[in-house]
Amino acid sequence: AQTVTQSQPEMSVQEAETVTLSCTYDTSENNYYLFWYKQPPSRQMILVIRQEAYKQQNATENRFSVNFQKAAKSFSLKISDSQLGDTAMYFCALSNYQLIWGAGTKLIIKP
Amino acid sequence: DAMVIQNPRYQVTQFGKPVTLSCSQTLNHNVMYWYQQKSSQAPKLLFHYYDKDFNNEADTPDNFQSRRPNTSFCFLDIRSPGLGDAAMYLCATSRSRPTGSYEQYFGPGTRLTVT
């Protein structure tokens, strides 16, 4: 069975700090994709970043980057220069057909 | 802008009174999903359509049904809502490709209240 684990139910940091959200997963597939989704208090689920498992290079989208360790089955999200608008639930998800979701991490950015 | 639209955004229904939630998309994606999300939890997949092929999750109650009359529209019918069905319902779409990522695009959700 495929699983995704997010071990941090809640985190809070000061604005402008860097924060890293953890995610580990388990799959027997060789080809798969990993995603981080963001769900702000308004509840619209938004894709933050994606990583193809066959690519060694870590994905980056502006202030968001991942640390993908395939052998360790780890996929953490780093948010640099955090902003108040980054306050949201963050879900890690694994896909090779359907999305397998982690339980989510509630991130609070404090002014 | 291409998007996923859900109507209504808020729906209040009475216990046992059928309700229909709608989803439309302008992305021309061939896969559409319905999720149930309860507070602070991950979305739970109810079912999805791959084109016209309906795929039900094993643990989705019979009380939940879906229709997809065309590529753009998909409906979620709750035949006899119970108090436990109060939740946010999310519609999502993806473009399925043989080597695709199945990246999903979400609508804003419909918050269902059962009284």
Coordinates of C-alpha atoms in Angstrom, one line a residue:
Chain A
A1 CA 0.0 0.0 0.0
Q2 CA 1.1 3.5 -0.7
T3 CA 1.3 5.9 2.2
V4 CA 2.2 9.5 2.9
T5 CA 3.2 10.7 6.3
Q6 CA 3.4 14.3 7.5
S7 CA 4.7 14.2 11.1
Q8 CA 4.2 17.9 11.9
P9 CA 0.5 18.7 12.6
E10 CA 1.2 22.3 13.2
M11 CA 4.0 24.8 12.8
S12 CA 4.4 28.5 13.3
V13 CA 7.2 30.9 12.4
Q14 CA 7.8 34.6 12.2
E15 CA 7.3 36.4 9.0
A16 CA 10.4 36.5 6.8
E17 CA 11.8 33.3 8.4
T18 CA 12.5 30.1 6.5
V19 CA 10.4 27.0 7.4
T20 CA 10.7 23.4 6.3
L21 CA 7.7 21.0 6.2
S22 CA 8.5 17.3 6.3
C23 CA 6.9 14.5 4.3
T24 CA 7.8 10.9 4.0
Y25 CA 6.2 8.4 1.7
D26 CA 6.1 4.7 0.8
T27 CA 5.5 3.2 -2.6
S28 CA 6.8 0.2 -4.5
E29 CA 6.4 2.1 -7.8
N30 CA 9.4 3.4 -9.6
N31 CA 7.6 6.1 -11.6
Y32 CA 5.5 8.5 -9.6
Y33 CA 5.0 12.2 -8.8
L34 CA 5.0 14.1 -5.6
F35 CA 3.2 17.3 -4.9
W36 CA 2.7 19.9 -2.3
Y37 CA -0.7 21.5 -2.1
K38 CA -1.6 24.6 -0.1
Q39 CA -5.1 25.2 1.3
P40 CA -5.5 28.7 2.8
P41 CA -8.3 29.5 5.2
S42 CA -10.4 30.4 2.2
R43 CA -10.2 26.6 1.4
Q44 CA -9.2 26.7 -2.3
M45 CA -6.6 24.0 -2.8
I46 CA -3.7 25.2 -4.8
L47 CA -0.7 23.3 -6.2
V48 CA 2.5 24.7 -4.8
I49 CA 5.1 22.5 -6.4
R50 CA 5.6 19.2 -8.1
Q51 CA 8.5 16.7 -8.4
E52 CA 8.9 13.9 -10.9
A53 CA 10.5 10.9 -9.2
Y54 CA 12.8 10.2 -12.2
K55 CA 14.3 13.7 -11.9
Q56 CA 17.2 14.1 -9.5
Q57 CA 17.1 17.8 -9.5
N58 CA 14.9 19.3 -6.8
A59 CA 12.0 21.4 -8.0
T60 CA 11.9 25.1 -7.2
E61 CA 9.1 27.7 -7.6
N62 CA 10.1 31.1 -6.5
R63 CA 10.3 31.0 -2.6
F64 CA 9.2 27.3 -2.6
S65 CA 11.7 24.5 -3.0
V66 CA 11.8 20.8 -2.2
N67 CA 14.4 18.5 -0.9
F68 CA 13.7 15.2 -2.6
Q69 CA 15.6 12.2 -1.3
K70 CA 14.3 9.2 -3.3
A71 CA 16.2 6.5 -1.5
A72 CA 15.0 7.8 1.8
K73 CA 11.5 8.4 0.4
S74 CA 11.5 11.9 1.8
F75 CA 10.0 15.0 0.2
S76 CA 10.3 18.1 2.3
L77 CA 9.1 21.6 1.4
K78 CA 11.1 24.7 2.2
I79 CA 9.5 28.1 2.2
S80 CA 12.0 31.0 2.2
D81 CA 11.2 34.5 3.3
S82 CA 7.8 33.4 4.6
Q83 CA 4.9 35.8 4.2
L84 CA 1.6 36.2 6.0
G85 CA -0.2 34.8 2.9
D86 CA 1.7 31.5 3.3
T87 CA -0.5 30.8 6.3
A88 CA -2.4 27.6 5.3
M89 CA -2.7 23.9 5.5
Y90 CA -0.1 22.2 3.5
F91 CA -0.7 18.7 2.1
C92 CA 1.9 16.4 0.7
A93 CA 0.6 14.0 -1.9
L94 CA 1.9 11.1 -3.9
S95 CA 0.6 10.1 -7.3
N96 CA 1.0 7.5 -10.0
Y97 CA -2.7 7.4 -10.8
Q98 CA -4.6 8.9 -7.9
L99 CA -3.5 11.2 -5.2
I100 CA -2.5 9.7 -1.9
W101 CA -2.6 12.4 0.7
G102 CA -0.7 13.1 3.9
A103 CA -2.7 14.3 6.9
G104 CA -1.5 17.9 6.4
T105 CA 0.6 20.5 8.3
K106 CA -1.1 23.7 9.5
L107 CA 1.4 26.5 9.0
I108 CA 1.0 29.8 10.7
I109 CA 3.1 32.8 9.8
K110 CA 3.2 35.3 12.6
P111 CA 3.7 39.1 11.9
Chain B
D1 CA -8.9 31.9 -17.2
A2 CA -9.4 28.2 -17.4
M3 CA -10.8 27.0 -14.1
V4 CA -12.9 24.6 -12.0
I5 CA -16.2 26.1 -10.8
Q6 CA -18.4 24.8 -8.1
N7 CA -22.0 25.8 -7.3
P8 CA -23.3 26.6 -4.9
R9 CA -20.5 27.7 -2.6
Y10 CA -22.7 27.1 0.5
Q11 CA -25.6 24.7 0.7
V12 CA -27.9 24.0 3.6
T13 CA -30.1 21.0 3.5
Q14 CA -32.3 19.2 5.9
F15 CA -31.7 15.8 7.3
G16 CA -32.8 13.2 4.6
K17 CA -33.6 15.8 1.9
P18 CA -31.7 15.1 -1.3
V19 CA -29.2 17.6 -2.5
T20 CA -27.1 18.1 -5.7
L21 CA -23.8 19.8 -5.9
S22 CA -22.4 20.8 -9.3
C23 CA -19.0 21.2 -10.8
S24 CA -18.0 22.6 -14.2
Q25 CA -14.6 23.0 -15.8
T26 CA -13.1 24.9 -18.7
L27 CA -9.8 23.0 -18.7
N28 CA -11.1 20.3 -21.0
H29 CA -9.7 17.7 -18.7
N30 CA -10.9 14.2 -19.1
V31 CA -10.8 13.2 -15.5
M32 CA -13.0 14.6 -12.8
Y33 CA -13.0 13.8 -9.1
W34 CA -15.2 14.4 -6.1
Y35 CA -13.7 14.6 -2.6
Q36 CA -15.2 15.0 0.8
Q37 CA -13.1 17.1 3.2
K38 CA -13.9 17.5 6.9
S39 CA -12.3 20.1 9.0
S40 CA -8.5 20.1 9.2
Q41 CA -8.4 16.7 7.4
A42 CA -7.0 15.6 4.1
P43 CA -9.6 15.3 1.3
K44 CA -11.2 11.9 1.0
L45 CA -11.8 10.6 -2.6
L46 CA -15.4 9.6 -3.1
F47 CA -15.2 8.7 -6.8
H48 CA -13.9 9.9 -10.2
Y49 CA -14.8 9.8 -13.8
Y50 CA -12.2 8.9 -16.5
D51 CA -14.1 10.3 -19.5
K52 CA -17.5 8.6 -19.1
D53 CA -16.2 5.7 -17.0
F54 CA -17.3 5.9 -13.4
N55 CA -14.9 4.7 -10.7
N56 CA -16.3 4.4 -7.2
E57 CA -14.1 4.1 -4.1
A58 CA -14.8 1.0 -2.1
D59 CA -15.7 2.8 1.0
T60 CA -18.0 5.5 -0.5
P61 CA -21.5 5.1 0.9
D62 CA -24.3 4.2 -1.5
N63 CA -25.9 7.5 -0.4
F64 CA -23.5 9.3 -2.7
Q65 CA -24.0 9.2 -6.4
S66 CA -22.5 11.1 -9.3
R67 CA -23.4 12.0 -12.9
R68 CA -21.3 13.3 -15.7
P69 CA -23.5 14.3 -18.6
N70 CA -20.6 15.8 -20.6
T71 CA -16.9 16.6 -20.4
S72 CA -17.5 19.9 -18.7
F73 CA -20.0 19.1 -16.0
C74 CA -20.1 16.7 -13.1
F75 CA -22.7 16.4 -10.3
L76 CA -22.6 15.0 -6.8
D77 CA -26.0 13.7 -5.5
I78 CA -26.5 12.9 -1.9
R79 CA -29.7 11.0 -1.7
S80 CA -30.5 11.2 2.0
P81 CA -28.0 13.4 3.8
G82 CA -27.2 12.6 7.4
L83 CA -25.5 14.9 9.9
G84 CA -22.3 13.1 9.3
D85 CA -22.3 14.2 5.6
A86 CA -21.8 17.9 6.6
A87 CA -18.4 18.7 5.1
M88 CA -16.7 20.6 2.3
Y89 CA -17.0 18.9 -1.0
L90 CA -14.2 19.5 -3.5
C91 CA -14.3 18.9 -7.2
A92 CA -11.0 18.4 -9.0
T93 CA -9.9 17.7 -12.6
S94 CA -6.8 16.3 -14.2
R95 CA -5.6 15.6 -17.7
S96 CA -4.7 11.9 -17.9
R97 CA -1.8 11.0 -20.0
P98 CA 0.1 7.7 -20.3
T99 CA 3.1 9.2 -18.6
G100 CA 1.2 12.0 -17.0
S101 CA 1.5 13.4 -13.5
Y102 CA -2.2 13.3 -12.8
E103 CA -1.8 16.8 -11.3
Q104 CA -5.2 17.9 -10.0
Y105 CA -6.8 21.3 -10.2
F106 CA -9.4 22.1 -7.6
G107 CA -12.5 24.1 -7.4
P108 CA -13.3 26.4 -4.4
G109 CA -15.5 23.8 -2.8
T110 CA -19.1 23.6 -1.6
R111 CA -19.7 23.7 2.1
L112 CA -22.6 21.5 3.0
T113 CA -24.5 22.0 6.2
V114 CA -27.1 19.4 7.3
T115 CA -29.8 20.6 9.8

